[in-house]
């Protein structure tokens, strides 16, 4: 007896011991950071490792809080916009997204040492929260794929899981779509669920020589004479990667500054994808069009630490060095899926098939270790009127690791082979005219990929100004950055990608108050 395909759908949540299909993009999402600090920090493109005296400088070099002279609090808001231009097989699409948020809030307290016999002149303690990476984004890609269909995605999982039959399930006590999807996920994992969805939506079927005992091969029912599959992928994300830093620092002999951060990290991320495909050849039989929807929700928390030092060589020149440890995350994923399809046979169009299990897959938590980072800094300060600062950072993305390693051995090996050392250069300058400060900056960040094409290099510029009212400071900044990358719709089966040119524009406003 074949499985029922017309059933009543019900809501059900379940826990599964099988992992969701993570890939390199998940690893990079939580390993990279954007320039979203205070307005002064952003205006100088984050080149603050040897300067200090700014709340966001503490996130680069924790010794920077020892530069503060007075107790202060700061609040920063930003309007973050992303323009994505997509090129998929020659077809072009443009999508824009704009979000406003409070991306920085901090306080620093400075204690002067009254012991004249001590060579430690003061100590500072700071608490600072920053949105290390804004994850709001929208990408639309559409075009005509001349060769590959989404049917290859479902066929891949059906044939990969050859040892599990998705046909012979009538021995199970329940036969609804919801119960079978639940059963397969709990007992066989994510891959078999994908094969099950494809089968239930008539996208894949057993091959003509299918044999339960020795040949369980599946074929795609999406057929087009000469190819030409019209495809559209809508990708929308919301969320943030937050960083709360507990900082302590001290000034030694009026020439050296030392600091430490203990960082608590937060992930809150939602990803919605909707993939549509239609067959351009009306005479072909089989599946004519379909829509495949996925919603992934991710929560996580992690911890890291930072160590830093600044040396004042003379009144004009400062050197800085800082180390940021890997971040050790524990991450939780939830996934819901649904698919609908229209087919045609020799007698004409068939009714729409909707497969919506109404199941939320709640997966066991997994661990992610992001790479550590080294930053060297040099700053030149000209009297009280100007300064120039340079930061140079190194981060080896091949050190990213998912665990337990036994579950992620293949992915960790892929990360190790495809990702490598990425460097970042930040240059910033400031010129003061009485109470007004004029600022500008430049940054260049190398691709984390060894091939330099899956994700390209990032280039950014920034400019801004500030006004000192006395006990209050107002800073406003505009920053611009651009990066090209390749976006795959699926990581197996149909692995075609669109080329994305992503332009990020940010307007940042900070208010700083002396206490």
Short mmCIF file of C-alpha atoms in Angstrom, two decimals:
data_model
loop_
_atom_site.label_atom_id
_atom_site.label_comp_id
_atom_site.label_asym_id
_atom_site.label_seq_id
_atom_site.Cartn_x
_atom_site.Cartn_y
_atom_site.Cartn_z
CA UNK A 1 0.00 0.00 0.00
CA UNK A 2 1.36 3.41 -0.93
CA UNK A 3 1.43 6.27 1.61
CA UNK A 4 -1.60 8.49 1.84
CA UNK A 5 -1.10 11.84 0.16
CA UNK A 6 -4.35 13.59 1.14
CA UNK A 7 -4.46 14.00 4.90
CA UNK A 8 -5.53 16.41 7.63
CA UNK A 9 -2.71 18.64 8.86
CA UNK A 10 -2.17 19.26 12.58
CA UNK A 11 0.35 21.28 14.63
CA UNK A 12 3.16 19.33 16.28
CA UNK A 13 6.55 20.22 17.76
CA UNK A 14 9.26 17.64 18.34
CA UNK A 15 12.85 17.20 19.42
CA UNK A 16 15.28 15.46 17.13
CA UNK A 17 18.75 14.17 17.85
CA UNK A 18 19.71 14.75 14.22
CA UNK A 19 21.43 17.95 13.18
CA UNK A 20 20.13 20.51 10.73
CA UNK A 21 22.18 20.81 7.56
CA UNK A 22 24.65 23.59 8.49
CA UNK A 23 27.13 24.89 5.95
CA UNK A 24 30.03 27.35 5.67
CA UNK A 25 27.69 30.34 5.41
CA UNK A 26 26.37 29.57 8.91
CA UNK A 27 29.92 29.51 10.25
CA UNK A 28 30.84 32.85 8.65
CA UNK A 29 27.61 34.54 9.71
CA UNK A 30 28.64 34.35 13.37
CA UNK A 31 32.38 34.78 12.81
CA UNK A 32 32.35 38.12 10.97
CA UNK A 33 31.59 41.56 12.37
CA UNK A 34 30.45 44.82 10.84
CA UNK A 35 31.45 48.41 11.59
CA UNK A 36 28.57 49.35 13.91
CA UNK A 37 30.17 51.08 16.92
CA UNK A 38 30.03 54.68 18.10
CA UNK A 39 29.84 57.44 15.50
CA UNK A 40 33.41 58.63 16.17
CA UNK A 41 34.74 55.07 15.94
CA UNK A 42 32.84 54.42 12.69
CA UNK A 43 33.84 57.75 11.14
CA UNK A 44 37.49 56.71 11.45
CA UNK A 45 36.69 53.20 10.12
CA UNK A 46 37.43 51.62 13.49
CA UNK A 47 41.12 52.51 13.53
CA UNK A 48 41.27 52.93 17.30
CA UNK A 49 43.53 50.16 18.58
CA UNK A 50 46.27 52.57 19.72
CA UNK A 51 44.03 55.53 20.52
CA UNK A 52 41.49 54.41 23.09
CA UNK A 53 39.25 56.89 24.83
CA UNK A 54 36.17 55.70 22.91
CA UNK A 55 33.64 53.05 23.93
CA UNK A 56 33.98 51.09 20.70
CA UNK A 57 37.79 51.28 20.92
CA UNK A 58 37.45 48.98 23.94
CA UNK A 59 36.03 46.27 21.63
CA UNK A 60 39.28 46.44 19.60
CA UNK A 61 41.81 46.92 22.39
CA UNK A 62 40.58 46.63 26.00
CA UNK A 63 43.44 48.87 27.17
CA UNK A 64 41.59 51.75 25.49
CA UNK A 65 39.35 52.40 28.51
CA UNK A 66 42.40 53.50 30.53
CA UNK A 67 42.70 56.52 28.19
CA UNK A 68 39.41 57.98 29.49
CA UNK A 69 39.92 60.94 31.85
CA UNK A 70 36.40 61.14 33.30
CA UNK A 71 33.36 58.99 33.94
CA UNK A 72 31.18 58.85 30.84
CA UNK A 73 28.13 57.17 29.30
CA UNK A 74 27.34 56.90 25.59
CA UNK A 75 24.36 55.92 23.48
CA UNK A 76 24.48 55.24 19.72
CA UNK A 77 21.68 54.76 17.21
CA UNK A 78 22.00 53.90 13.55
CA UNK A 79 20.05 53.62 10.34
CA UNK A 80 21.46 50.60 8.52
CA UNK A 81 20.69 50.16 4.82
CA UNK A 82 21.67 47.36 2.43
CA UNK A 83 21.31 47.45 -1.35
CA UNK A 84 21.68 44.05 -3.01
CA UNK A 85 22.03 43.74 -6.78
CA UNK A 86 21.66 40.15 -7.96
CA UNK A 87 22.74 38.59 -11.26
CA UNK A 88 21.35 35.10 -11.88
CA UNK A 89 22.07 33.68 -15.35
CA UNK A 90 22.04 37.22 -16.75
CA UNK A 91 18.80 38.34 -15.07
CA UNK A 92 19.17 41.23 -12.64
CA UNK A 93 17.19 42.11 -9.51
CA UNK A 94 17.57 44.80 -6.86
CA UNK A 95 16.36 44.70 -3.25
CA UNK A 96 16.80 47.27 -0.49
CA UNK A 97 16.38 46.97 3.26
CA UNK A 98 16.64 49.65 5.94
CA UNK A 99 16.58 49.13 9.71
CA UNK A 100 17.01 51.47 12.65
CA UNK A 101 18.37 50.31 15.97
CA UNK A 102 20.26 51.18 19.15
CA UNK A 103 23.58 49.55 18.38
CA UNK A 104 25.74 50.78 21.27
CA UNK A 105 25.26 51.59 24.94
CA UNK A 106 28.09 51.89 27.46
CA UNK A 107 29.46 53.42 30.64
CA UNK A 108 33.01 53.87 31.94
CA UNK A 109 34.17 54.75 35.44
CA UNK A 110 37.65 56.14 36.07
CA UNK A 111 39.39 55.86 39.45
CA UNK A 112 42.57 57.82 40.08
CA UNK A 113 45.08 56.15 42.34
CA UNK A 114 45.71 58.33 45.41
CA UNK A 115 48.72 56.26 46.48
CA UNK A 116 51.64 58.41 45.39
CA UNK A 117 54.07 55.54 45.92
CA UNK A 118 52.30 53.38 43.33
CA UNK A 119 53.30 53.50 39.69
CA UNK A 120 49.71 52.75 38.66
CA UNK A 121 48.13 56.18 38.15
CA UNK A 122 44.51 55.14 37.49
CA UNK A 123 42.13 52.29 36.82
CA UNK A 124 39.06 52.16 34.62
CA UNK A 125 36.08 49.83 34.53
CA UNK A 126 33.67 49.80 31.61
CA UNK A 127 30.52 48.03 30.55
CA UNK A 128 29.71 48.28 26.86
CA UNK A 129 27.11 46.64 24.62
CA UNK A 130 27.42 46.66 20.83
CA UNK A 131 25.57 45.14 17.93
CA UNK A 132 28.63 43.44 16.44
CA UNK A 133 26.74 42.45 13.30
CA UNK A 134 23.34 43.53 12.00
CA UNK A 135 21.82 40.48 10.31
CA UNK A 136 18.85 42.22 8.63
CA UNK A 137 18.97 41.63 4.90
CA UNK A 138 16.83 40.98 1.82
CA UNK A 139 18.07 39.35 -1.40
CA UNK A 140 15.96 38.55 -4.47
CA UNK A 141 17.39 36.47 -7.31
CA UNK A 142 15.45 35.37 -10.37
CA UNK A 143 16.31 34.05 -13.79
CA UNK A 144 16.18 31.09 -16.16
CA UNK A 145 18.41 28.17 -15.27
CA UNK A 146 19.27 26.35 -18.51
CA UNK A 147 20.17 23.00 -16.95
CA UNK A 148 19.31 22.42 -13.27
CA UNK A 149 16.05 22.11 -11.38
CA UNK A 150 15.26 21.99 -7.66
CA UNK A 151 14.30 18.39 -8.31
CA UNK A 152 18.02 17.63 -8.06
CA UNK A 153 17.97 18.78 -4.42
CA UNK A 154 15.26 16.31 -3.38
CA UNK A 155 16.70 13.55 -5.57
CA UNK A 156 20.10 14.00 -3.90
CA UNK A 157 18.69 13.32 -0.45
CA UNK A 158 16.52 10.43 -1.63
CA UNK A 159 19.43 8.66 -3.29
CA UNK A 160 21.94 9.56 -0.57
CA UNK A 161 19.71 7.93 2.04
CA UNK A 162 19.38 4.77 -0.01
CA UNK A 163 19.19 2.62 3.10
CA UNK A 164 15.89 4.17 4.19
CA UNK A 165 12.71 3.54 2.22
CA UNK A 166 10.25 6.43 2.12
CA UNK A 167 7.74 4.19 0.37
CA UNK A 168 7.35 1.31 2.80
CA UNK A 169 6.09 3.16 5.89
CA UNK A 170 2.64 1.62 6.17
CA UNK A 171 3.90 -0.52 9.05
CA UNK A 172 4.00 2.60 11.21
CA UNK A 173 0.95 3.09 13.45
CA UNK A 174 0.32 6.63 12.10
CA UNK A 175 0.14 7.72 8.49
CA UNK A 176 -0.57 11.46 8.45
CA UNK A 177 1.93 13.80 6.78
CA UNK A 178 2.66 15.38 10.14
CA UNK A 179 3.29 12.08 11.91
CA UNK A 180 5.42 10.63 9.13
CA UNK A 181 7.53 13.80 8.79
CA UNK A 182 7.95 13.75 12.58
CA UNK A 183 8.83 10.05 12.61
CA UNK A 184 11.39 10.35 9.82
CA UNK A 185 13.09 13.35 11.42
CA UNK A 186 13.28 11.74 14.83
CA UNK A 187 14.57 8.39 13.56
CA UNK A 188 16.47 9.20 10.34
CA UNK A 189 17.20 12.92 10.31
CA UNK A 190 17.01 16.00 8.11
CA UNK A 191 18.01 14.37 4.80
CA UNK A 192 15.23 11.79 4.80
CA UNK A 193 12.73 14.52 5.65
CA UNK A 194 13.78 16.36 2.49
CA UNK A 195 13.32 13.22 0.39
CA UNK A 196 9.93 12.73 2.00
CA UNK A 197 8.79 16.27 1.11
CA UNK A 198 9.92 15.79 -2.49
CA UNK A 199 8.09 12.49 -2.76
CA UNK A 200 4.87 13.78 -1.22
CA UNK A 201 4.84 16.79 -3.58
CA UNK A 202 5.33 14.50 -6.62
CA UNK A 203 8.73 16.05 -7.36
CA UNK A 204 10.60 12.74 -7.14
CA UNK A 205 9.48 9.16 -7.68
CA UNK A 206 11.11 5.72 -7.73
CA UNK A 207 13.00 4.93 -10.90
CA UNK A 208 11.48 2.42 -13.28
CA UNK A 209 13.92 -0.24 -12.07
CA UNK A 210 13.29 0.54 -8.37
CA UNK A 211 13.68 -2.53 -6.18
CA UNK A 212 13.13 -2.47 -2.42
CA UNK A 213 15.83 -5.03 -1.75
CA UNK A 214 18.79 -3.81 -3.84
CA UNK A 215 17.99 -0.67 -5.86
CA UNK A 216 16.26 2.32 -4.29
CA UNK A 217 17.08 4.94 -6.88
CA UNK A 218 14.81 7.96 -7.33
CA UNK A 219 14.36 10.27 -10.31
CA UNK A 220 13.03 13.82 -10.67
CA UNK A 221 9.55 14.36 -12.13
CA UNK A 222 10.42 17.92 -13.13
CA UNK A 223 11.03 17.61 -16.85
CA UNK A 224 11.61 20.25 -19.46
CA UNK A 225 12.45 19.70 -23.10
CA UNK A 226 15.74 21.51 -23.51
CA UNK A 227 15.95 22.76 -19.94
CA UNK A 228 15.01 26.38 -19.17
CA UNK A 229 13.74 26.37 -15.58
CA UNK A 230 12.41 29.74 -14.45
CA UNK A 231 13.49 30.21 -10.87
CA UNK A 232 13.09 32.86 -8.18
CA UNK A 233 14.62 32.80 -4.72
CA UNK A 234 13.51 35.28 -2.04
CA UNK A 235 15.85 35.43 0.96
CA UNK A 236 15.01 37.56 4.01
CA UNK A 237 16.81 37.63 7.34
CA UNK A 238 16.35 39.48 10.62
CA UNK A 239 18.46 39.53 13.74
CA UNK A 240 21.70 40.54 15.34
CA UNK A 241 24.92 39.28 16.86
CA UNK A 242 25.36 41.21 20.11
CA UNK A 243 28.45 41.66 22.26
CA UNK A 244 28.44 42.72 25.93
CA UNK A 245 31.93 43.53 27.22
CA UNK A 246 32.98 43.66 30.87
CA UNK A 247 36.20 45.67 30.86
CA UNK A 248 38.98 46.50 33.33
CA UNK A 249 42.14 48.46 32.56
CA UNK A 250 44.93 50.41 34.17
CA UNK A 251 47.54 53.08 33.39
CA UNK A 252 51.11 52.29 34.42
CA UNK A 253 53.90 54.93 34.71
CA UNK A 254 51.86 57.28 32.53
CA UNK A 255 53.23 55.47 29.47
CA UNK A 256 51.63 52.04 29.39
CA UNK A 257 48.01 50.95 29.38
CA UNK A 258 46.80 47.40 29.93
CA UNK A 259 43.28 45.97 29.71
CA UNK A 260 41.13 42.88 29.64
CA UNK A 261 37.60 42.17 28.38
CA UNK A 262 35.28 39.31 29.21
CA UNK A 263 32.69 39.22 26.42
CA UNK A 264 29.25 37.69 26.48
CA UNK A 265 27.90 37.07 22.99
CA UNK A 266 24.27 36.72 21.81
CA UNK A 267 22.73 35.41 18.59
CA UNK A 268 19.11 36.06 17.58
CA UNK A 269 18.52 35.22 13.92
CA UNK A 270 15.57 34.35 11.67
CA UNK A 271 15.93 33.33 8.04
CA UNK A 272 12.99 32.99 5.65
CA UNK A 273 13.49 31.61 2.16
CA UNK A 274 10.95 31.05 -0.57
CA UNK A 275 12.05 29.28 -3.76
CA UNK A 276 9.76 29.23 -6.79
CA UNK A 277 10.28 27.32 -10.01
CA UNK A 278 8.23 26.94 -13.15
CA UNK A 279 8.77 25.00 -16.34
CA UNK A 280 8.99 27.16 -19.43
CA UNK A 281 7.97 24.32 -21.74
CA UNK A 282 4.18 23.96 -21.58
CA UNK A 283 4.21 20.70 -23.51
CA UNK A 284 6.31 18.84 -20.94
CA UNK A 285 4.64 16.42 -18.54
CA UNK A 286 5.37 16.22 -14.83
CA UNK A 287 5.74 19.07 -12.33
CA UNK A 288 5.05 22.46 -13.91
CA UNK A 289 5.65 24.81 -10.99
CA UNK A 290 6.35 24.64 -7.27
CA UNK A 291 7.13 26.70 -4.21
CA UNK A 292 9.41 25.54 -1.39
CA UNK A 293 9.38 27.56 1.87
CA UNK A 294 11.73 27.32 4.84
CA UNK A 295 11.96 29.26 8.09
CA UNK A 296 15.06 28.84 10.25
CA UNK A 297 15.27 30.40 13.70
CA UNK A 298 18.56 30.43 15.57
CA UNK A 299 19.40 31.43 19.12
CA UNK A 300 22.81 31.22 20.70
CA UNK A 301 25.10 32.47 23.41
CA UNK A 302 28.84 32.46 23.73
CA UNK A 303 31.83 33.76 25.60
CA UNK A 304 35.24 35.15 24.67
CA UNK A 305 37.98 37.28 26.17
CA UNK A 306 40.35 39.99 24.97
CA UNK A 307 43.75 41.21 26.13
CA UNK A 308 45.37 44.45 25.07
CA UNK A 309 48.15 46.93 25.67
CA UNK A 310 48.98 50.46 24.51
CA UNK A 311 52.42 52.06 24.75
CA UNK A 312 52.90 55.83 24.61
CA UNK A 313 56.34 56.13 22.99
CA UNK A 314 56.27 59.93 23.23
CA UNK A 315 53.70 62.70 23.12
CA UNK A 316 52.95 62.01 19.48
CA UNK A 317 53.28 58.26 18.86
CA UNK A 318 51.36 55.34 20.37
CA UNK A 319 51.56 51.63 19.66
CA UNK A 320 48.89 49.07 20.46
CA UNK A 321 48.52 45.32 20.36
CA UNK A 322 45.44 43.25 21.15
CA UNK A 323 44.34 39.63 21.07
CA UNK A 324 40.74 38.44 20.88
CA UNK A 325 40.17 34.80 21.74
CA UNK A 326 37.86 32.50 19.79
CA UNK A 327 34.21 32.78 20.75
CA UNK A 328 32.77 29.55 22.10
CA UNK A 329 29.08 29.41 21.15
CA UNK A 330 26.25 27.06 22.00
CA UNK A 331 23.59 27.36 19.30
CA UNK A 332 19.99 26.20 19.00
CA UNK A 333 18.15 25.81 15.66
CA UNK A 334 14.48 25.47 14.84
CA UNK A 335 13.21 24.74 11.32
CA UNK A 336 9.80 24.62 9.69
CA UNK A 337 9.14 23.69 6.04
CA UNK A 338 6.37 23.54 3.49
CA UNK A 339 6.05 22.84 -0.22
CA UNK A 340 3.36 23.07 -2.90
CA UNK A 341 3.38 21.93 -6.52
CA UNK A 342 1.32 21.84 -9.71
CA UNK A 343 1.69 18.97 -12.15
CA UNK A 344 0.32 17.97 -15.53
CA UNK A 345 -0.26 14.57 -17.12
CA UNK A 346 -1.62 13.35 -20.43
CA UNK A 347 -5.16 14.45 -19.52
CA UNK A 348 -4.23 17.97 -18.39
CA UNK A 349 -3.49 19.92 -15.22
CA UNK A 350 -3.72 18.17 -11.87
CA UNK A 351 -4.91 19.79 -8.62
CA UNK A 352 -2.35 21.66 -6.51
CA UNK A 353 -0.54 19.52 -3.96
CA UNK A 354 0.28 21.19 -0.64
CA UNK A 355 2.62 19.49 1.81
CA UNK A 356 2.79 21.45 5.04
CA UNK A 357 3.69 19.16 7.94
CA UNK A 358 3.02 21.93 10.51
CA UNK A 359 6.01 20.61 12.43
CA UNK A 360 8.72 22.68 14.07
CA UNK A 361 11.97 20.72 14.12
CA UNK A 362 13.74 21.62 17.38
CA UNK A 363 17.28 20.32 17.10
CA UNK A 364 19.76 19.39 19.75
CA UNK A 365 22.18 22.26 20.51
CA UNK A 366 25.58 22.26 18.86
CA UNK A 367 28.79 24.16 19.50
CA UNK A 368 30.58 26.60 17.21
CA UNK A 369 34.08 27.95 17.79
CA UNK A 370 34.92 31.10 15.82
CA UNK A 371 38.53 32.13 15.06
CA UNK A 372 40.67 34.33 17.28
CA UNK A 373 42.02 37.67 16.11
CA UNK A 374 45.26 39.68 16.44
CA UNK A 375 45.37 43.46 15.96
CA UNK A 376 48.40 45.71 15.77
CA UNK A 377 47.95 49.49 15.88
CA UNK A 378 49.89 52.71 15.34
CA UNK A 379 48.69 56.25 16.03
CA UNK A 380 50.25 59.68 15.54
CA UNK A 381 48.77 62.58 17.53
CA UNK A 382 49.60 66.15 16.49
CA UNK A 383 49.23 68.42 19.51
CA UNK A 384 45.51 68.83 20.22
CA UNK A 385 44.40 69.48 16.67
CA UNK A 386 44.72 66.24 14.77
CA UNK A 387 45.59 62.56 14.65
CA UNK A 388 46.16 59.69 12.24
CA UNK A 389 45.64 56.05 13.20
CA UNK A 390 46.22 52.67 11.54
CA UNK A 391 45.01 49.21 12.61
CA UNK A 392 46.03 45.92 10.99
CA UNK A 393 44.23 42.70 11.96
CA UNK A 394 44.57 39.00 11.15
CA UNK A 395 41.96 36.27 11.54
CA UNK A 396 42.31 32.68 10.33
CA UNK A 397 38.85 31.45 9.34
CA UNK A 398 40.09 27.91 8.73
CA UNK A 399 40.07 27.55 12.53
CA UNK A 400 36.26 27.67 12.64
CA UNK A 401 34.97 24.42 14.08
CA UNK A 402 31.57 22.87 14.69
CA UNK A 403 31.20 20.24 17.39
CA UNK A 404 30.62 17.49 18.35
CA UNK A 405 33.27 16.84 15.72
CA UNK A 406 31.91 13.39 14.89
CA UNK A 407 28.67 14.94 13.61
CA UNK A 408 30.46 17.70 11.67
CA UNK A 409 33.62 15.98 10.44
CA UNK A 410 32.88 16.59 6.75
CA UNK A 411 31.86 20.23 7.29
CA UNK A 412 34.92 20.97 9.43
CA UNK A 413 37.14 19.45 6.77
CA UNK A 414 35.45 21.62 4.10
CA UNK A 415 35.96 24.73 6.25
CA UNK A 416 39.62 23.88 6.73
CA UNK A 417 40.18 23.47 2.98
CA UNK A 418 38.14 26.43 1.67
CA UNK A 419 38.73 29.14 4.27
CA UNK A 420 41.99 30.75 5.26
CA UNK A 421 43.75 33.76 6.76
CA UNK A 422 42.02 37.11 6.19
CA UNK A 423 43.62 40.46 6.97
CA UNK A 424 42.00 43.81 7.59
CA UNK A 425 43.44 47.31 7.26
CA UNK A 426 41.78 50.31 8.90
CA UNK A 427 42.96 53.91 8.53
CA UNK A 428 41.35 56.86 10.27
CA UNK A 429 42.03 60.54 10.80
CA UNK A 430 40.60 63.42 12.80
CA UNK A 431 41.11 67.19 12.69
CA UNK A 432 39.79 69.53 15.35
CA UNK A 433 38.76 73.16 14.94
CA UNK A 434 37.87 74.39 18.41
CA UNK A 435 34.71 72.46 19.41
CA UNK A 436 34.27 70.84 15.98
CA UNK A 437 35.95 67.60 14.93
CA UNK A 438 36.16 66.47 11.30
CA UNK A 439 36.82 62.77 10.63
CA UNK A 440 37.34 60.32 7.79
CA UNK A 441 38.37 56.71 7.40
CA UNK A 442 39.10 53.83 5.02
CA UNK A 443 39.08 50.08 5.53
CA UNK A 444 39.86 47.02 3.46
CA UNK A 445 38.99 43.49 4.54
CA UNK A 446 40.21 40.44 2.66
CA UNK A 447 37.95 37.54 1.79
CA UNK A 448 37.82 34.63 4.26
CA UNK A 449 37.80 32.25 1.25
CA UNK A 450 41.06 31.11 -0.26
CA UNK A 451 39.50 31.39 -3.74
CA UNK A 452 38.61 35.08 -3.13
CA UNK A 453 35.40 34.68 -5.18
CA UNK A 454 32.79 32.90 -3.02
CA UNK A 455 33.04 36.04 -0.93
CA UNK A 456 35.05 38.93 -2.32
CA UNK A 457 37.11 41.58 -0.56
CA UNK A 458 35.32 44.36 1.32
CA UNK A 459 36.14 48.04 0.80
CA UNK A 460 34.70 50.80 2.93
CA UNK A 461 34.85 54.56 3.42
CA UNK A 462 33.49 56.76 6.17
CA UNK A 463 33.21 60.40 7.14
CA UNK A 464 31.70 62.33 10.00
CA UNK A 465 31.91 65.20 12.42
CA UNK A 466 31.45 65.87 16.10
CA UNK A 467 30.66 68.83 18.32
CA UNK A 468 31.80 69.20 21.92
CA UNK A 469 29.28 71.13 24.01
CA UNK A 470 31.46 70.78 27.09
CA UNK A 471 30.07 67.96 29.19
CA UNK A 472 28.15 66.54 26.23
CA UNK A 473 29.34 65.45 22.78
CA UNK A 474 27.34 64.86 19.62
CA UNK A 475 28.84 62.78 16.80
CA UNK A 476 27.33 61.98 13.40
CA UNK A 477 28.81 59.62 10.82
CA UNK A 478 28.10 58.23 7.38
CA UNK A 479 29.81 54.97 6.41
CA UNK A 480 29.76 53.10 3.10
CA UNK A 481 31.08 49.64 2.25
CA UNK A 482 30.79 47.22 -0.65
CA UNK A 483 31.39 43.53 -1.17
CA UNK A 484 30.56 40.97 -3.85
CA UNK A 485 29.74 37.36 -3.12
CA UNK A 486 28.13 34.25 -4.56
CA UNK A 487 24.88 33.02 -3.04
CA UNK A 488 23.83 29.41 -3.42
CA UNK A 489 20.14 28.64 -3.08
CA UNK A 490 20.86 25.09 -1.88
CA UNK A 491 24.09 23.48 -0.70
CA UNK A 492 23.47 20.10 -2.38
CA UNK A 493 21.82 18.90 -5.58
CA UNK A 494 21.05 22.15 -7.37
CA UNK A 495 24.12 24.17 -6.34
CA UNK A 496 23.86 27.03 -8.85
CA UNK A 497 24.38 30.49 -7.41
CA UNK A 498 23.58 34.12 -8.05
CA UNK A 499 26.22 36.84 -7.99
CA UNK A 500 25.45 39.55 -5.43
CA UNK A 501 26.87 43.04 -5.26
CA UNK A 502 26.06 44.21 -1.74
CA UNK A 503 26.36 47.89 -0.79
CA UNK A 504 25.95 48.90 2.84
CA UNK A 505 25.21 52.46 3.94
CA UNK A 506 25.01 53.45 7.58
CA UNK A 507 24.12 56.70 9.33
CA UNK A 508 25.24 56.70 12.95
CA UNK A 509 24.49 59.20 15.73
CA UNK A 510 26.14 59.10 19.17
CA UNK A 511 25.60 61.10 22.32
CA UNK A 512 28.26 61.04 25.04
CA UNK A 513 27.75 62.50 28.52
CA UNK A 514 30.28 63.15 31.24
CA UNK A 515 29.14 62.12 34.73
#
